[in-house]
JSON list of C-alpha atoms in Angstrom, two decimals:
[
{"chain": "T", "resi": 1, "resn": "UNK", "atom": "CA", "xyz": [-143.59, 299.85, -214.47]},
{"chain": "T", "resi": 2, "resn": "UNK", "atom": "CA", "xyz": [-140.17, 298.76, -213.77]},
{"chain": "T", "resi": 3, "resn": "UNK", "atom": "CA", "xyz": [-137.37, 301.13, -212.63]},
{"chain": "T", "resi": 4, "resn": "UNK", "atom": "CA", "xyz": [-134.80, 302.01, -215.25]},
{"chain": "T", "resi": 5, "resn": "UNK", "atom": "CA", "xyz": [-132.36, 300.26, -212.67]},
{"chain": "T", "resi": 6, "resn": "UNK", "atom": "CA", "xyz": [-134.53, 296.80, -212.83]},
{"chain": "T", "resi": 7, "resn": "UNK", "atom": "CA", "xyz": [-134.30, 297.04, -216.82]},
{"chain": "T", "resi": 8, "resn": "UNK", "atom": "CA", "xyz": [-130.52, 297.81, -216.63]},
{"chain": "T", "resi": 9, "resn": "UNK", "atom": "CA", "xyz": [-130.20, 295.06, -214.66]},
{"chain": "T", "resi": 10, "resn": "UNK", "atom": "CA", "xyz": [-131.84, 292.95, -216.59]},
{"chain": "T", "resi": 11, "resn": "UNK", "atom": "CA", "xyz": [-130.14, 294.17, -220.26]},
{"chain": "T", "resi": 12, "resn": "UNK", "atom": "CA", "xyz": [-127.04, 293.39, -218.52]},
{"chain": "T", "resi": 13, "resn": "UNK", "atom": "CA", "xyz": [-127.87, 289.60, -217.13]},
{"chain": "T", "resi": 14, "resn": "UNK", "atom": "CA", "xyz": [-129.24, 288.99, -221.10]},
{"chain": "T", "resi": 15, "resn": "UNK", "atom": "CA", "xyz": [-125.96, 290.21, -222.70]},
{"chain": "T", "resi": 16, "resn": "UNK", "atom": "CA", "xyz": [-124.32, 288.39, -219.82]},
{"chain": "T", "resi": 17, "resn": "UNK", "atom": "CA", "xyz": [-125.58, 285.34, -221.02]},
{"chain": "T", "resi": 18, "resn": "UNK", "atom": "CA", "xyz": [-125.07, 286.18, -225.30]},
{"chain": "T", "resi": 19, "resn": "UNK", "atom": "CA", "xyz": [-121.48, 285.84, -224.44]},
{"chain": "T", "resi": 20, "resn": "UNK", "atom": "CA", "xyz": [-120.03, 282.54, -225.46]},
{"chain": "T", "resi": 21, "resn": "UNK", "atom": "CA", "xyz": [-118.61, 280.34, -223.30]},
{"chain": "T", "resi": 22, "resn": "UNK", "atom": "CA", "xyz": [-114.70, 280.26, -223.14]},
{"chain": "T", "resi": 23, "resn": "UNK", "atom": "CA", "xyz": [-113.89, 276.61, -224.36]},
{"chain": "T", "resi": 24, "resn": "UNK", "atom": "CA", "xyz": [-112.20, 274.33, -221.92]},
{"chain": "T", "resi": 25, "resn": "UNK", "atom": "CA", "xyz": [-108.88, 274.14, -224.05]},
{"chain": "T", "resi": 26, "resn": "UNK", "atom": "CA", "xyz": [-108.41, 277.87, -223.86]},
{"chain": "T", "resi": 27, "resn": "UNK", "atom": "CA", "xyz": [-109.13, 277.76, -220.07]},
{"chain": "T", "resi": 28, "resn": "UNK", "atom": "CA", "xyz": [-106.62, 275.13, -219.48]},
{"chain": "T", "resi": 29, "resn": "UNK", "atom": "CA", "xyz": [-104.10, 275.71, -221.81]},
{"chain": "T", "resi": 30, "resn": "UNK", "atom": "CA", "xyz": [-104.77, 280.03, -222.69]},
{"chain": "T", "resi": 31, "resn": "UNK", "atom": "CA", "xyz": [-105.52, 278.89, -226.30]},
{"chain": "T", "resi": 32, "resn": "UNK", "atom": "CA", "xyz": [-106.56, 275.73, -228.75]},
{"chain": "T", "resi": 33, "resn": "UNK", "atom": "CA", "xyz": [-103.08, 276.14, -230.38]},
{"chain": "T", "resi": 34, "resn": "UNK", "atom": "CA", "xyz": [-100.98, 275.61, -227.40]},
{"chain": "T", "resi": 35, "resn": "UNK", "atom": "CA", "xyz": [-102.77, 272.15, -226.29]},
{"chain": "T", "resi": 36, "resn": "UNK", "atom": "CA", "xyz": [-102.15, 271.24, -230.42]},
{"chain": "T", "resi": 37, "resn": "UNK", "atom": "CA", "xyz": [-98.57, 272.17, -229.59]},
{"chain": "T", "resi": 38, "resn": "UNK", "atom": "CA", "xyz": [-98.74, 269.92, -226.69]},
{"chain": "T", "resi": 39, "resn": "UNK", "atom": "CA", "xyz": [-100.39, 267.51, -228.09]},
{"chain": "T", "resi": 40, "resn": "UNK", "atom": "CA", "xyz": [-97.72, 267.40, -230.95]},
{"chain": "T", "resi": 41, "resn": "UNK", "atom": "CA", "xyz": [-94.77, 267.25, -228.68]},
{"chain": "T", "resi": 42, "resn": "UNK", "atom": "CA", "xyz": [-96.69, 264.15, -227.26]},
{"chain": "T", "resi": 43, "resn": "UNK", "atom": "CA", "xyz": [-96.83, 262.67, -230.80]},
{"chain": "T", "resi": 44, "resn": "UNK", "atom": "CA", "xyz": [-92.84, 263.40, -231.10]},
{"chain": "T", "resi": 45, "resn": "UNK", "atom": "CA", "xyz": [-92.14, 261.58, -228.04]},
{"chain": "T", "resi": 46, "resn": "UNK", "atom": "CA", "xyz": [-94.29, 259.02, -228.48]},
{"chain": "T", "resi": 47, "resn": "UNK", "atom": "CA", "xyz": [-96.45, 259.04, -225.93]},
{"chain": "T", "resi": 48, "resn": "UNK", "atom": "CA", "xyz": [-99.31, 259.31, -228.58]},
{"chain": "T", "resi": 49, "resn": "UNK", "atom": "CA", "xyz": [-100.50, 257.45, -231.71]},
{"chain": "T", "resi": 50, "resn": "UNK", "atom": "CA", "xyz": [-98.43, 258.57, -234.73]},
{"chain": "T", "resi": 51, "resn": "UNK", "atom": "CA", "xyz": [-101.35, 257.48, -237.45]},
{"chain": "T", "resi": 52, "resn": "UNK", "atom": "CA", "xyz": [-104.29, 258.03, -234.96]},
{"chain": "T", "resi": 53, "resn": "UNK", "atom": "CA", "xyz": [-103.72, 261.17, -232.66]},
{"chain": "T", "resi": 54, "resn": "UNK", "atom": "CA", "xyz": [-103.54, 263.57, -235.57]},
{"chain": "T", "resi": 55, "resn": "UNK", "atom": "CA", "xyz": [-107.13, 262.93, -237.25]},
{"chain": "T", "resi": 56, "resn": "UNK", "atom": "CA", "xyz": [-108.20, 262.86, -233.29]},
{"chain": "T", "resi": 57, "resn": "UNK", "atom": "CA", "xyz": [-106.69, 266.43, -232.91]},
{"chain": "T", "resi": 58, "resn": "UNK", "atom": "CA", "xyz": [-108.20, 267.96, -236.00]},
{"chain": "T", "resi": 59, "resn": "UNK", "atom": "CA", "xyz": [-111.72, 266.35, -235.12]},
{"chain": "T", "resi": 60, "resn": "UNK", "atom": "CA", "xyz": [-111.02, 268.16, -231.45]},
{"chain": "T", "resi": 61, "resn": "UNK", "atom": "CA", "xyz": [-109.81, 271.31, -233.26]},
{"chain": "T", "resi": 62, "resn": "UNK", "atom": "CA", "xyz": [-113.00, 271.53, -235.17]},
{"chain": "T", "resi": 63, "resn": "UNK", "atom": "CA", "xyz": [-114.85, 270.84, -232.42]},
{"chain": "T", "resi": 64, "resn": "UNK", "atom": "CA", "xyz": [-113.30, 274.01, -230.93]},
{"chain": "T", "resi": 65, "resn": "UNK", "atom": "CA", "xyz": [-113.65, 276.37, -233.58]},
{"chain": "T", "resi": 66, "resn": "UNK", "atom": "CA", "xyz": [-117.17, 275.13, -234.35]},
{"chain": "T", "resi": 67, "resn": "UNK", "atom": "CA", "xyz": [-118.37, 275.96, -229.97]},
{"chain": "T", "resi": 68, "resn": "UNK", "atom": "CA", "xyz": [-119.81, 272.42, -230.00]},
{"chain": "T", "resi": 69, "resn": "UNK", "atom": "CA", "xyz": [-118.08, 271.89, -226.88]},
{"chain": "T", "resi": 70, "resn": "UNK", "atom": "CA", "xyz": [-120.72, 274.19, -224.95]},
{"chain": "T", "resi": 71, "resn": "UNK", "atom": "CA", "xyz": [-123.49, 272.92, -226.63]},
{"chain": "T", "resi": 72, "resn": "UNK", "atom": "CA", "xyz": [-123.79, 270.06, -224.26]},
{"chain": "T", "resi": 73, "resn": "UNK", "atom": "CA", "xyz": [-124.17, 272.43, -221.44]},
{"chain": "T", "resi": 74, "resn": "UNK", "atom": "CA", "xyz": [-127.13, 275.18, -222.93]},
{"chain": "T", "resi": 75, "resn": "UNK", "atom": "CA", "xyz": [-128.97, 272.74, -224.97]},
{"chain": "T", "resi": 76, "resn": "UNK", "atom": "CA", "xyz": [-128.67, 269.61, -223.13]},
{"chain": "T", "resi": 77, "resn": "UNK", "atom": "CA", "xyz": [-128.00, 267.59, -226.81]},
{"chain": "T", "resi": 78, "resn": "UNK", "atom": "CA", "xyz": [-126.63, 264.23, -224.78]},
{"chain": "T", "resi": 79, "resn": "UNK", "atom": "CA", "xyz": [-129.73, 263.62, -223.06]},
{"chain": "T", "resi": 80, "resn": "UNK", "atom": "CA", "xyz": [-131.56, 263.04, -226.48]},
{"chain": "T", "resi": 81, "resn": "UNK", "atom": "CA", "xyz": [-129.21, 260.43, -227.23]},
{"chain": "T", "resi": 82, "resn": "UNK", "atom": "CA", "xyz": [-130.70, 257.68, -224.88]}
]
């Protein structure tokens, strides 16, 4: 039988790994609407596509708020593709 330290150990690693993910814009930028806010002053000056960069940054946003971004990662989805 394993000690109750083992299975503490162990409950710990699972919800250890339960946890989402923090997505990359949140990492880089502390949140999704701050790179938007970026990416908007970018539009303003622009450095981006007036017609195009908006419908890329709400595909991106849902992106975000769906987690697809780590989905690539745990479930190795791109490697079906080929």
């Amino acid at each position: 039988m394993a000690s109750p330290r083992a299975l503490l150990a162990r409950v710990q690693r699972l919800e250890q790994a339960r946890i989402a993910p923090r997505s990359p814009f949140v990492a880089a930028y502390g949140s999704f609407d701050a790179f938007a806010a970026e990416t908007q002053a970018g539009i303003d000056a622009g450095q981006f596509d007036s017609r195009e960069m908006p419908v890329i940054l709400n595909c991106i946003r849902r992106w975000h708020d769906d987690g697809v971004w780590g989905l690539w990662h745990r479930d190795r989805i791109w490697e079906m593709v080929r």
